[in-house]
Amino acid sequence: MTVEYDRRVNAVKMRRNNLLAICDWTQMNDTPEATKNMWAAYRKSLRDITDHPNYPYLTEEEWPVTPQK
């Protein structure tokens, strides 16, 4: 592994973790089930980003799309 690779891994994981934190509210008990399910799928895609074939060299288009609120 190279320094550049490690830098990209850290950047992807930091972005993923920030995106997950931003949408934590979607999994609260008082969130409507349809909303919760839609966001749960998005959150799973974020958690699985490290399995993407281009990881950690992801383009913007390869990131999961945020559900519409």
C-alpha positions in Angstrom: 0.0 0.0 0.0 1.1 3.5 -0.6 0.7 6.8 1.2 -1.7 8.0 -1.5 -3.8 4.8 -1.1 -4.0 5.2 2.6 -5.0 8.9 2.2 -7.8 7.9 -0.1 -9.0 5.2 2.2 -9.1 7.6 5.1 -10.9 10.2 3.1 -13.6 7.8 1.9 -14.2 6.4 5.4 -14.4 10.0 6.9 -16.9 11.0 4.3 -18.9 7.8 4.8 -19.0 8.3 8.5 -20.0 11.9 8.2 -22.9 11.0 5.8 -24.0 8.2 8.2 -24.0 10.6 11.2 -26.0 13.2 9.3 -28.8 10.8 8.7 -28.9 9.0 12.1 -32.2 10.7 12.8 -33.8 8.6 10.1 -33.6 5.4 12.2 -35.3 6.8 15.3 -38.4 5.1 16.7 -40.8 7.9 15.6 -39.6 8.0 12.0 -42.3 6.7 9.6 -41.6 3.1 8.4 -41.4 4.0 4.7 -38.9 6.8 5.4 -36.9 4.6 7.8 -36.7 1.8 5.1 -35.7 4.1 2.3 -32.9 5.6 4.5 -31.9 2.2 5.9 -31.1 1.1 2.3 -29.0 4.2 1.7 -27.2 3.7 5.0 -26.4 0.1 4.1 -25.0 1.3 0.7 -22.8 3.7 2.6 -21.5 1.0 5.0 -20.8 -1.2 2.0 -18.9 1.4 0.1 -15.6 -0.4 1.0 -16.8 -3.3 -1.1 -17.2 -1.1 -4.3 -14.9 -2.3 -7.1 -13.3 1.1 -7.4 -12.7 1.6 -3.7 -11.0 3.8 -2.6 -10.8 5.6 -6.0 -14.5 6.5 -6.2 -15.9 9.1 -8.4 -18.7 11.3 -7.2 -21.2 9.3 -9.4 -20.2 6.1 -7.6 -21.4 7.3 -4.2 -24.9 6.3 -3.0 -27.6 8.9 -3.8 -29.1 10.5 -0.8 -32.9 9.8 -0.6 -35.3 12.7 -1.0 -36.8 13.7 2.3 
